[in-house]
Coordinates of N, CA and C in Angstrom, one line a residue:
Chain A
X1 N -6.8 -20.3 13.2 CA -7.3 -19.0 13.6 C -7.6 -18.1 12.4
X2 N -8.8 -17.4 12.5 CA -9.2 -16.6 11.3 C -8.1 -15.6 11.0
X3 N -8.0 -15.3 9.7 CA -7.0 -14.3 9.3 C -7.5 -13.4 8.2
X4 N -6.9 -12.3 8.0 CA -7.2 -11.4 6.9 C -6.2 -11.7 5.8
X5 N -6.8 -11.9 4.6 CA -6.0 -12.3 3.4 C -5.9 -11.2 2.4
X6 N -4.7 -10.9 2.0 CA -4.5 -9.8 1.0 C -3.8 -10.4 -0.3
X7 N -4.3 -9.9 -1.4 CA -3.6 -10.2 -2.7 C -3.6 -8.9 -3.5
X8 N -2.5 -8.8 -4.4 CA -1.4 -9.6 -4.4 C -0.4 -9.3 -3.3
X9 N 0.6 -10.2 -3.1 CA 1.6 -9.9 -2.1 C 2.5 -8.8 -2.6
X10 N 2.8 -8.8 -3.9 CA 3.6 -7.8 -4.4 C 3.2 -7.4 -5.8
X11 N 3.1 -6.1 -6.1 CA 2.7 -5.7 -7.4 C 3.6 -4.6 -7.9
X12 N 4.1 -4.7 -9.1 CA 4.9 -3.7 -9.7 C 4.1 -3.1 -10.8
X13 N 4.1 -1.7 -10.9 CA 3.3 -1.1 -11.9 C 4.0 0.2 -12.4
X14 N 3.5 0.6 -13.5 CA 4.1 1.9 -14.1 C 3.3 3.1 -13.5
X15 N 4.0 4.1 -13.4 CA 3.4 5.4 -12.9 C 2.2 5.7 -13.9
X16 N 1.1 6.1 -13.3 CA 0.0 6.5 -14.1 C -1.0 5.3 -14.2
X17 N -0.6 4.1 -13.9 CA -1.5 3.0 -14.1 C -2.4 2.9 -12.9
X18 N -3.6 2.2 -13.1 CA -4.5 1.9 -12.0 C -4.1 0.6 -11.3
X19 N -4.3 0.6 -10.0 CA -4.0 -0.6 -9.2 C -5.1 -0.9 -8.3
X20 N -5.5 -2.2 -8.2 CA -6.5 -2.6 -7.3 C -5.8 -3.6 -6.3
X21 N -5.9 -3.3 -5.0 CA -5.4 -4.2 -4.0 C -6.6 -4.9 -3.3
X22 N -6.5 -6.2 -3.1 CA -7.7 -6.9 -2.6 C -7.5 -7.5 -1.2
X23 N -8.5 -7.6 -0.5 CA -8.5 -8.0 0.9 C -9.7 -8.9 1.2
X24 N -9.6 -9.9 1.9 CA -10.7 -10.7 2.4 C -10.6 -10.6 3.9
X25 N -11.5 -9.8 4.5 CA -11.5 -9.6 6.0 C -12.0 -10.9 6.6
X26 N -11.9 -10.9 7.9 CA -12.4 -12.0 8.7 C -14.0 -12.0 8.6
X27 N -14.6 -13.1 8.4 CA -15.9 -13.2 8.0 C -17.0 -12.5 8.9
X28 N -16.8 -12.5 10.2 CA -17.8 -11.9 11.0 C -17.4 -10.5 11.5
X29 N -16.4 -9.9 10.8 CA -16.0 -8.6 11.1 C -16.8 -7.6 10.3
X30 N -17.0 -6.4 10.9 CA -17.9 -5.4 10.3 C -17.2 -4.2 9.9
X31 N -16.0 -3.9 10.4 CA -15.3 -2.7 10.1 C -14.0 -3.1 9.4
X32 N -13.7 -2.3 8.4 CA -12.6 -2.6 7.5 C -11.7 -1.4 7.3
X33 N -10.4 -1.6 7.2 CA -9.5 -0.5 7.2 C -8.4 -0.7 6.1
X34 N -7.9 0.3 5.6 CA -6.6 0.3 4.9 C -5.6 1.2 5.5
X35 N -4.4 0.7 5.7 CA -3.3 1.5 6.2 C -2.1 1.3 5.1
X36 N -1.2 2.2 5.2 CA 0.0 2.1 4.3 C 1.2 2.4 5.1
X37 N 2.3 1.8 4.7 CA 3.6 2.0 5.4 C 4.7 2.1 4.3
X38 N 5.2 3.3 4.1 CA 6.3 3.5 3.3 C 7.5 2.9 3.9
X39 N 8.4 2.4 3.1 CA 9.5 1.6 3.6 C 10.2 2.3 4.8
X40 N 10.3 1.7 5.9 CA 11.1 2.2 7.0 C 10.4 3.3 7.8
X41 N 9.1 3.6 7.4 CA 8.4 4.7 8.1 C 7.2 4.1 8.9
X42 N 6.5 5.0 9.4 CA 5.4 4.6 10.3 C 4.2 4.1 9.5
X43 N 3.3 3.5 10.2 CA 2.1 2.9 9.6 C 1.0 4.1 9.6
X44 N 0.5 4.4 8.4 CA -0.4 5.5 8.3 C -1.8 5.1 7.9
X45 N -2.8 5.6 8.6 CA -4.2 5.4 8.4 C -4.6 6.0 7.1
X46 N -5.3 5.2 6.3 CA -5.9 5.7 5.0 C -7.4 5.9 5.2
X47 N -8.1 4.8 5.5 CA -9.6 4.9 5.4 C -10.2 3.8 6.2
X48 N -11.4 4.0 6.8 CA -12.1 3.0 7.4 C -13.5 2.9 6.7
X49 N -14.1 1.7 6.8 CA -15.3 1.4 6.0 C -16.2 0.6 6.9
X50 N -17.5 1.0 6.9 CA -18.5 0.3 7.7 C -19.9 0.5 7.0
X51 N -20.6 -0.6 7.0 CA -22.0 -0.6 6.5 C -22.0 0.0 5.1
X52 N -21.0 -0.4 4.3 CA -20.9 -0.1 2.8 C -20.6 1.4 2.6
X53 N -20.0 2.1 3.5 CA -19.6 3.4 3.2 C -18.4 3.8 4.1
X54 N -17.7 4.8 3.6 CA -16.5 5.3 4.3 C -17.0 5.9 5.6
X55 N -16.4 5.5 6.7 CA -16.7 6.1 8.0 C -15.7 7.1 8.4
X56 N -14.5 7.0 8.0 CA -13.4 7.9 8.3 C -12.3 7.8 7.3
X57 N -11.7 9.0 7.0 CA -10.5 8.9 6.1 C -9.5 10.0 6.5
X58 N -8.3 9.7 6.1 CA -7.2 10.7 6.4 C -7.0 11.6 5.2
X59 N -6.2 12.6 5.4 CA -5.9 13.5 4.3 C -5.1 12.8 3.2
X60 N -4.5 11.7 3.5 CA -3.8 11.0 2.4 C -4.7 10.4 1.4
X61 N -5.9 10.0 1.9 CA -6.9 9.4 1.1 C -7.6 10.4 0.2
X62 N -7.0 10.8 -0.9 CA -7.6 11.8 -1.8 C -8.3 11.2 -2.9
X63 N -8.7 12.0 -3.9 CA -9.5 11.5 -5.0 C -8.9 10.4 -5.8
X64 N -7.6 10.2 -5.7 CA -7.0 9.1 -6.4 C -7.3 7.7 -5.8
X65 N -7.8 7.7 -4.6 CA -8.1 6.5 -3.9 C -9.6 6.2 -3.8
X66 N -9.9 5.0 -3.8 CA -11.3 4.6 -3.6 C -11.3 3.2 -3.0
X67 N -12.4 2.9 -2.2 CA -12.6 1.6 -1.6 C -13.9 1.1 -2.0
X68 N -14.0 -0.2 -2.0 CA -15.3 -0.8 -2.4 C -15.4 -2.2 -1.7
X69 N -16.6 -2.6 -1.4 CA -16.9 -3.9 -1.0 C -17.8 -4.5 -2.0
X70 N -17.3 -5.1 -3.1 CA -18.1 -5.5 -4.2 C -19.0 -6.7 -4.0
X71 N -18.6 -7.5 -3.0 CA -19.5 -8.6 -2.6 C -19.4 -8.8 -1.1
X72 N -19.8 -10.0 -0.7 CA -19.9 -10.2 0.8 C -18.6 -10.5 1.4
X73 N -17.5 -10.7 0.6 CA -16.3 -11.1 1.2 C -15.1 -10.2 0.9
X74 N -15.0 -9.6 -0.3 CA -13.9 -8.8 -0.7 C -14.0 -7.3 -0.3
X75 N -12.8 -6.7 0.0 CA -12.7 -5.3 0.3 C -11.5 -4.8 -0.5
X76 N -11.8 -3.9 -1.4 CA -10.7 -3.5 -2.3 C -10.3 -2.0 -2.1
X77 N -9.0 -1.7 -2.4 CA -8.5 -0.4 -2.5 C -8.0 -0.2 -3.9
X78 N -8.5 0.9 -4.5 CA -8.1 1.2 -5.9 C -7.3 2.6 -5.8
X79 N -6.2 2.5 -6.6 CA -5.5 3.8 -6.8 C -5.6 4.1 -8.3
X80 N -6.2 5.2 -8.6 CA -6.6 5.4 -10.0 C -5.4 5.6 -10.9
X81 N -4.5 6.5 -10.5 CA -3.3 6.8 -11.4 C -2.1 6.9 -10.4
X82 N -1.4 5.8 -10.4 CA -0.4 5.7 -9.4 C 0.8 6.7 -9.6
X83 N 1.4 7.1 -8.5 CA 2.5 8.0 -8.5 C 3.7 7.3 -7.8
X84 N 4.9 7.8 -8.1 CA 6.0 7.1 -7.5 C 5.9 7.1 -5.9
X85 N 5.4 8.1 -5.4 CA 5.2 8.1 -3.9 C 4.2 7.2 -3.3
X86 N 3.4 6.6 -4.2 CA 2.5 5.6 -3.7 C 3.1 4.2 -3.4
X87 N 4.4 4.1 -3.8 CA 5.1 2.9 -3.5 C 5.2 2.7 -1.9
X88 N 4.6 1.6 -1.5 CA 4.5 1.4 0.0 C 4.0 0.0 0.2
X89 N 3.9 -0.4 1.4 CA 3.2 -1.6 1.8 C 1.8 -1.2 2.2
X90 N 0.8 -1.8 1.7 CA -0.6 -1.5 2.0 C -1.1 -2.6 2.8
X91 N -1.7 -2.3 4.0 CA -2.2 -3.3 4.9 C -3.7 -3.1 5.0
X92 N -4.4 -4.2 4.9 CA -5.8 -4.2 5.2 C -6.0 -4.8 6.6
X93 N -7.0 -4.3 7.3 CA -7.3 -4.7 8.7 C -8.8 -4.8 8.8
X94 N -9.3 -5.6 9.8 CA -10.7 -5.6 10.1 C -10.9 -5.8 11.6
X95 N -12.1 -5.5 12.0 CA -12.4 -5.8 13.4 C -13.9 -6.1 13.6
X96 N -14.3 -6.5 14.7 CA -15.7 -6.8 15.0 C -16.4 -5.5 15.2
X97 N -17.7 -5.7 15.8 CA -18.5 -4.5 15.9 C -18.1 -3.6 17.0
X98 N -19.0 -2.7 17.3 CA -18.8 -1.6 18.3 C -18.5 -2.1 19.7
X99 N -18.9 -3.3 20.0 CA -18.7 -3.9 21.3 C -17.2 -4.1 21.6
X100 N -16.4 -4.1 20.5 CA -15.0 -4.3 20.6 C -14.3 -3.0 21.0
X101 N -13.0 -3.1 21.1 CA -12.2 -1.9 21.5 C -11.3 -1.5 20.4
X102 N -11.7 -1.5 19.2 CA -10.8 -1.1 18.1 C -9.6 -2.0 18.0
X103 N -9.6 -3.2 18.4 CA -8.5 -4.1 18.2 C -8.6 -4.6 16.8
X104 N -7.5 -4.4 16.0 CA -7.5 -4.7 14.6 C -6.7 -6.0 14.3
X105 N -7.2 -6.7 13.3 CA -6.5 -7.9 12.8 C -6.0 -7.5 11.4
X106 N -4.7 -7.5 11.2 CA -4.1 -7.1 10.0 C -3.8 -8.3 9.1
X107 N -3.8 -8.0 7.8 CA -3.3 -8.9 6.8 C -1.8 -8.8 6.7
X108 N -1.2 -9.6 5.9 CA 0.3 -9.6 5.7 C 0.8 -8.5 4.8
X109 N -0.2 -7.8 4.1 CA 0.2 -6.7 3.3 C 0.4 -7.0 1.9
X110 N 0.2 -5.9 1.1 CA 0.5 -5.9 -0.4 C 1.6 -4.9 -0.6
X111 N 2.7 -5.3 -1.2 CA 3.8 -4.4 -1.5 C 3.5 -3.8 -2.9
X112 N 3.4 -2.5 -3.0 CA 3.2 -1.9 -4.3 C 4.5 -1.1 -4.6
X113 N 5.0 -1.4 -5.8 CA 6.2 -0.7 -6.3 C 5.8 0.0 -7.6
X114 N 5.9 1.3 -7.6 CA 5.5 2.2 -8.7 C 6.8 2.6 -9.4
X115 N 7.0 2.3 -10.7 CA 8.2 2.7 -11.4 C 8.0 3.9 -12.3
Chain B
X1 N -2.2 15.4 12.7 CA -3.0 14.3 13.2 C -2.4 13.7 14.5
X2 N -3.2 13.1 15.3 CA -2.7 12.6 16.6 C -1.9 11.3 16.4
X3 N -0.8 11.1 17.1 CA -0.1 9.9 16.9 C 0.8 9.7 18.2
X4 N 1.2 8.4 18.3 CA 2.2 8.1 19.4 C 3.6 8.3 18.8
X5 N 4.5 8.7 19.7 CA 5.9 8.8 19.3 C 6.6 7.9 20.2
X6 N 7.3 6.8 19.6 CA 8.0 5.9 20.4 C 9.4 6.3 20.7
X7 N 9.9 5.8 21.8 CA 11.3 6.1 22.2 C 11.8 4.9 22.9
X8 N 13.0 4.3 22.6 CA 13.9 4.8 21.5 C 13.4 4.4 20.1
X9 N 14.1 4.9 19.1 CA 13.8 4.4 17.8 C 14.3 3.0 17.5
X10 N 15.4 2.7 18.2 CA 16.0 1.4 18.0 C 16.6 0.9 19.4
X11 N 16.6 -0.3 19.6 CA 17.0 -0.9 20.9 C 17.7 -2.2 20.6
X12 N 18.9 -2.4 21.1 CA 19.6 -3.7 20.9 C 19.9 -4.2 22.3
X13 N 19.5 -5.5 22.6 CA 19.8 -6.1 23.9 C 20.2 -7.5 23.7
X14 N 20.6 -8.1 24.8 CA 20.9 -9.6 24.8 C 19.8 -10.4 25.3
X15 N 19.7 -11.6 24.8 CA 18.6 -12.5 25.3 C 18.7 -12.5 26.8
X16 N 17.5 -12.6 27.4 CA 17.4 -12.6 28.9 C 17.2 -11.2 29.5
X17 N 17.6 -10.2 28.8 CA 17.5 -8.8 29.3 C 16.0 -8.4 29.1
X18 N 15.7 -7.3 29.9 CA 14.4 -6.7 29.7 C 14.5 -5.6 28.7
X19 N 13.4 -5.4 27.9 CA 13.3 -4.3 26.9 C 12.2 -3.4 27.3
X20 N 12.5 -2.1 27.4 CA 11.5 -1.1 27.7 C 11.4 -0.1 26.5
X21 N 10.1 0.0 26.1 CA 9.9 1.0 25.0 C 8.8 2.0 25.5
X22 N 9.0 3.2 25.1 CA 8.1 4.3 25.6 C 7.3 4.9 24.4
X23 N 6.1 5.4 24.8 CA 5.3 6.0 23.8 C 4.7 7.3 24.4
X24 N 4.7 8.4 23.6 CA 4.0 9.6 24.1 C 3.0 10.0 23.0
X25 N 1.9 10.6 23.5 CA 0.9 11.0 22.6 C 0.4 12.4 22.9
X26 N -0.5 12.9 22.1 CA -0.7 14.4 22.2 C -2.0 14.8 22.9
X27 N -3.1 14.0 22.7 CA -4.3 14.4 23.3 C -5.0 13.3 24.0
X28 N -6.1 13.6 24.7 CA -6.8 12.5 25.4 C -7.2 11.4 24.5
X29 N -7.1 10.2 25.1 CA -7.4 9.0 24.3 C -8.5 8.1 25.0
X30 N -9.0 7.2 24.2 CA -10.0 6.2 24.7 C -9.2 5.0 25.2
X31 N -8.3 4.6 24.4 CA -7.4 3.5 24.8 C -6.1 3.6 24.0
X32 N -5.1 2.8 24.4 CA -3.8 2.8 23.8 C -3.5 1.3 23.6
X33 N -2.9 1.0 22.4 CA -2.6 -0.4 22.1 C -1.2 -0.5 21.6
X34 N -0.6 -1.7 21.8 CA 0.7 -2.0 21.3 C 0.6 -3.1 20.3
X35 N 1.3 -2.9 19.2 CA 1.3 -3.9 18.1 C 2.8 -4.3 17.8
X36 N 3.0 -5.4 17.3 CA 4.3 -5.9 16.9 C 4.3 -6.2 15.4
X37 N 5.4 -5.9 14.8 CA 5.5 -6.2 13.3 C 6.9 -6.8 13.1
X38 N 6.8 -8.1 12.6 CA 8.0 -8.7 12.2 C 8.4 -8.2 10.8
X39 N 9.6 -8.2 10.4 CA 10.1 -7.6 9.2 C 9.3 -8.1 8.0
X40 N 8.7 -7.1 7.3 CA 8.0 -7.4 6.1 C 6.6 -8.0 6.3
X41 N 6.1 -8.1 7.5 CA 4.9 -8.7 7.8 C 3.9 -7.7 8.3
X42 N 2.6 -8.2 8.5 CA 1.6 -7.3 9.1 C 1.8 -7.1 10.6
X43 N 0.9 -6.3 11.1 CA 1.0 -6.0 12.5 C 0.1 -6.9 13.3
X44 N 0.6 -7.3 14.5 CA -0.1 -8.2 15.4 C -0.4 -7.5 16.7
X45 N -1.6 -7.5 17.1 CA -2.0 -6.9 18.4 C -1.4 -7.6 19.5
X46 N -0.8 -6.8 20.5 CA -0.2 -7.4 21.7 C -1.1 -7.2 22.9
X47 N -1.4 -6.0 23.1 CA -2.1 -5.6 24.4 C -2.8 -4.3 24.3
X48 N -3.9 -4.1 25.0 CA -4.6 -2.9 25.0 C -4.8 -2.4 26.4
X49 N -4.6 -1.1 26.6 CA -4.9 -0.6 28.0 C -5.8 0.6 27.8
X50 N -6.8 0.6 28.6 CA -7.9 1.7 28.5 C -7.4 2.9 29.3
X51 N -8.0 4.0 29.0 CA -7.6 5.3 29.6 C -7.8 5.3 31.1
X52 N -8.7 4.4 31.7 CA -8.9 4.4 33.1 C -8.0 3.4 33.8
X53 N -7.1 2.7 33.1 CA -6.3 1.7 33.6 C -4.8 2.3 33.7
X54 N -4.1 1.8 34.7 CA -2.7 2.3 34.9 C -1.7 1.2 34.5
X55 N -2.0 0.0 34.6 CA -1.1 -1.1 34.3 C -1.8 -2.3 33.9
X56 N -1.1 -3.1 33.0 CA -1.7 -4.3 32.5 C -0.6 -5.3 32.2
X57 N -0.9 -6.6 32.4 CA 0.1 -7.6 32.1 C -0.5 -8.6 31.2
X58 N 0.4 -9.2 30.4 CA 0.0 -10.3 29.5 C 1.3 -11.1 29.3
X59 N 1.4 -12.2 29.9 CA 2.6 -13.1 29.8 C 3.8 -12.3 30.2
X60 N 4.8 -12.2 29.3 CA 6.0 -11.4 29.6 C 5.9 -9.9 29.3
X61 N 4.7 -9.5 28.9 CA 4.5 -8.1 28.6 C 3.9 -7.3 29.8
X62 N 4.4 -6.1 30.0 CA 3.7 -5.3 31.0 C 3.6 -3.9 30.4
X63 N 2.4 -3.4 30.4 CA 2.1 -2.0 29.8 C 1.7 -1.1 31.0
X64 N 2.2 0.1 30.9 CA 1.7 1.1 31.9 C 1.2 2.3 31.1
X65 N 0.3 3.0 31.7 CA -0.3 4.2 31.1 C -0.3 5.3 32.1
X66 N 0.2 6.5 31.7 CA 0.1 7.6 32.6 C -0.6 8.7 31.8
X67 N -1.8 8.9 32.0 CA -2.6 9.8 31.2 C -2.2 11.3 31.6
X68 N -1.7 11.5 32.8 CA -1.3 12.9 33.1 C -0.1 13.3 32.3
X69 N 0.8 12.4 32.0 CA 2.0 12.6 31.2 C 1.8 12.3 29.7
X70 N 0.6 11.7 29.4 CA 0.3 11.3 28.1 C 1.4 10.4 27.6
X71 N 1.7 9.3 28.3 CA 2.7 8.4 28.0 C 2.4 7.0 28.4
X72 N 3.0 6.1 27.7 CA 2.8 4.6 28.0 C 4.2 4.0 27.8
X73 N 4.4 2.9 28.5 CA 5.6 2.1 28.3 C 5.2 0.6 28.1
X74 N 6.0 -0.1 27.3 CA 5.9 -1.5 27.1 C 7.2 -2.1 27.6
X75 N 7.0 -3.0 28.5 CA 8.2 -3.8 29.0 C 8.0 -5.2 28.6
X76 N 9.1 -5.7 28.0 CA 9.2 -7.2 27.6 C 10.2 -7.8 28.6
X77 N 9.8 -8.7 29.4 CA 10.8 -9.3 30.3 C 11.4 -10.5 29.7
X78 N 12.6 -10.8 30.2 CA 13.4 -12.0 29.8 C 13.3 -12.2 28.3
X79 N 13.8 -11.2 27.5 CA 13.6 -11.2 26.1 C 14.3 -12.4 25.4
X80 N 13.7 -12.7 24.3 CA 14.2 -13.9 23.5 C 14.5 -13.4 22.1
X81 N 15.3 -14.1 21.4 CA 15.7 -13.7 20.0 C 14.4 -13.6 19.1
X82 N 13.4 -14.4 19.4 CA 12.2 -14.3 18.7 C 11.4 -13.0 18.9
X83 N 11.8 -12.2 19.9 CA 11.1 -11.0 20.2 C 11.6 -9.9 19.2
X84 N 12.6 -10.2 18.5 CA 13.2 -9.2 17.5 C 12.1 -8.8 16.5
X85 N 11.7 -7.5 16.5 CA 10.6 -7.0 15.7 C 10.5 -5.5 15.9
X86 N 9.6 -4.9 15.2 CA 9.3 -3.5 15.5 C 8.0 -3.4 16.3
X87 N 8.0 -2.5 17.3 CA 6.9 -2.4 18.2 C 6.3 -1.0 18.0
X88 N 5.0 -1.0 17.9 CA 4.3 0.3 17.6 C 3.2 0.5 18.7
X89 N 3.1 1.7 19.2 CA 1.9 2.0 20.0 C 0.9 2.7 19.1
X90 N -0.3 2.5 19.4 CA -1.4 3.1 18.6 C -2.5 3.6 19.5
X91 N -3.0 4.8 19.2 CA -4.0 5.4 20.1 C -5.3 5.5 19.4
X92 N -6.4 5.4 20.2 CA -7.7 5.6 19.7 C -8.3 6.8 20.5
X93 N -8.6 7.8 19.7 CA -9.0 9.1 20.4 C -10.4 8.9 21.0
X94 N -11.3 8.4 20.2 CA -12.7 8.1 20.7 C -13.1 6.7 20.2
X95 N -14.0 6.1 21.0 CA -14.4 4.8 20.7 C -15.0 4.7 19.3
X96 N -14.5 3.8 18.5 CA -15.0 3.6 17.2 C -14.2 4.3 16.1
X97 N -13.3 5.1 16.5 CA -12.5 5.8 15.5 C -11.2 5.1 15.2
X98 N -10.5 5.5 14.2 CA -9.3 4.7 13.7 C -8.2 4.7 14.6
X99 N -7.4 3.7 14.6 CA -6.1 3.6 15.3 C -5.1 4.5 14.6
X100 N -4.4 5.2 15.4 CA -3.3 6.0 14.8 C -2.0 5.5 15.4
X101 N -1.1 5.2 14.5 CA 0.2 4.5 14.9 C 1.3 5.5 15.1
X102 N 2.2 5.2 16.0 CA 3.4 5.9 16.1 C 4.5 5.4 15.1
X103 N 5.7 5.9 15.3 CA 6.8 5.5 14.3 C 7.4 4.2 14.7
X104 N 7.3 3.7 15.9 CA 7.8 2.4 16.2 C 9.2 2.4 16.8
X105 N 9.4 1.3 17.5 CA 10.7 1.0 18.1 C 11.2 -0.3 17.5
X106 N 12.4 -0.3 16.9 CA 12.9 -1.6 16.4 C 13.8 -2.2 17.4
X107 N 13.3 -3.4 17.8 CA 14.0 -4.2 18.9 C 14.8 -5.3 18.3
X108 N 16.1 -5.4 18.6 CA 16.9 -6.5 18.2 C 17.4 -7.2 19.4
X109 N 17.1 -8.5 19.5 CA 17.5 -9.3 20.6 C 18.5 -10.3 20.1
X110 N 19.7 -10.3 20.6 CA 20.8 -11.2 20.1 C 21.0 -12.3 21.2
X111 N 21.3 -13.5 20.6 CA 21.5 -14.6 21.5 C 23.0 -14.8 21.8

């Protein structure tokens, strides 16, 4: 069964460092998402991406965050200068086109620990 | 921001019992979905119910939607230890917009 792949599974970084989290969405999916989950809390929407541009973003997704689809397969989330409160599990998700009903397929997540 | 609020936060039952989780939301929706998350893993889609539907079944899952009360319930019948996980409802306000998740219900099924 097709799956969304995320790397790394766990990254530890120092406060102020840049972090790039990578995702390979399902190959025929057109919409891509990043969500985050702080330990023990709810899953929060960060950003959605379609046709090489951001289609929707939350207030969490400030200037410290950026997304990119550098080639035909990868979808990345960059955090420019990490803060302690960025420590969370980051989930990438994808879905097919508009004919679908926003049913998302999630990756297993990347755990980010900021020290 | 719009989100579902699940109730209860935690639920502990014995194998074979039924588990019912509730979700409330704030504004009109296009559809409501339930996802499951095993500890430390990603979310897996379970079932979707559209705003014009009232009930839906999938295997041991039964979902209801009451748009007048802005609430939904997920019933898992004849629960198994493997059903132990967190369950989240997620709403879509308009077709094509992002899923917004609630806080989840943590279900523990003991054998």
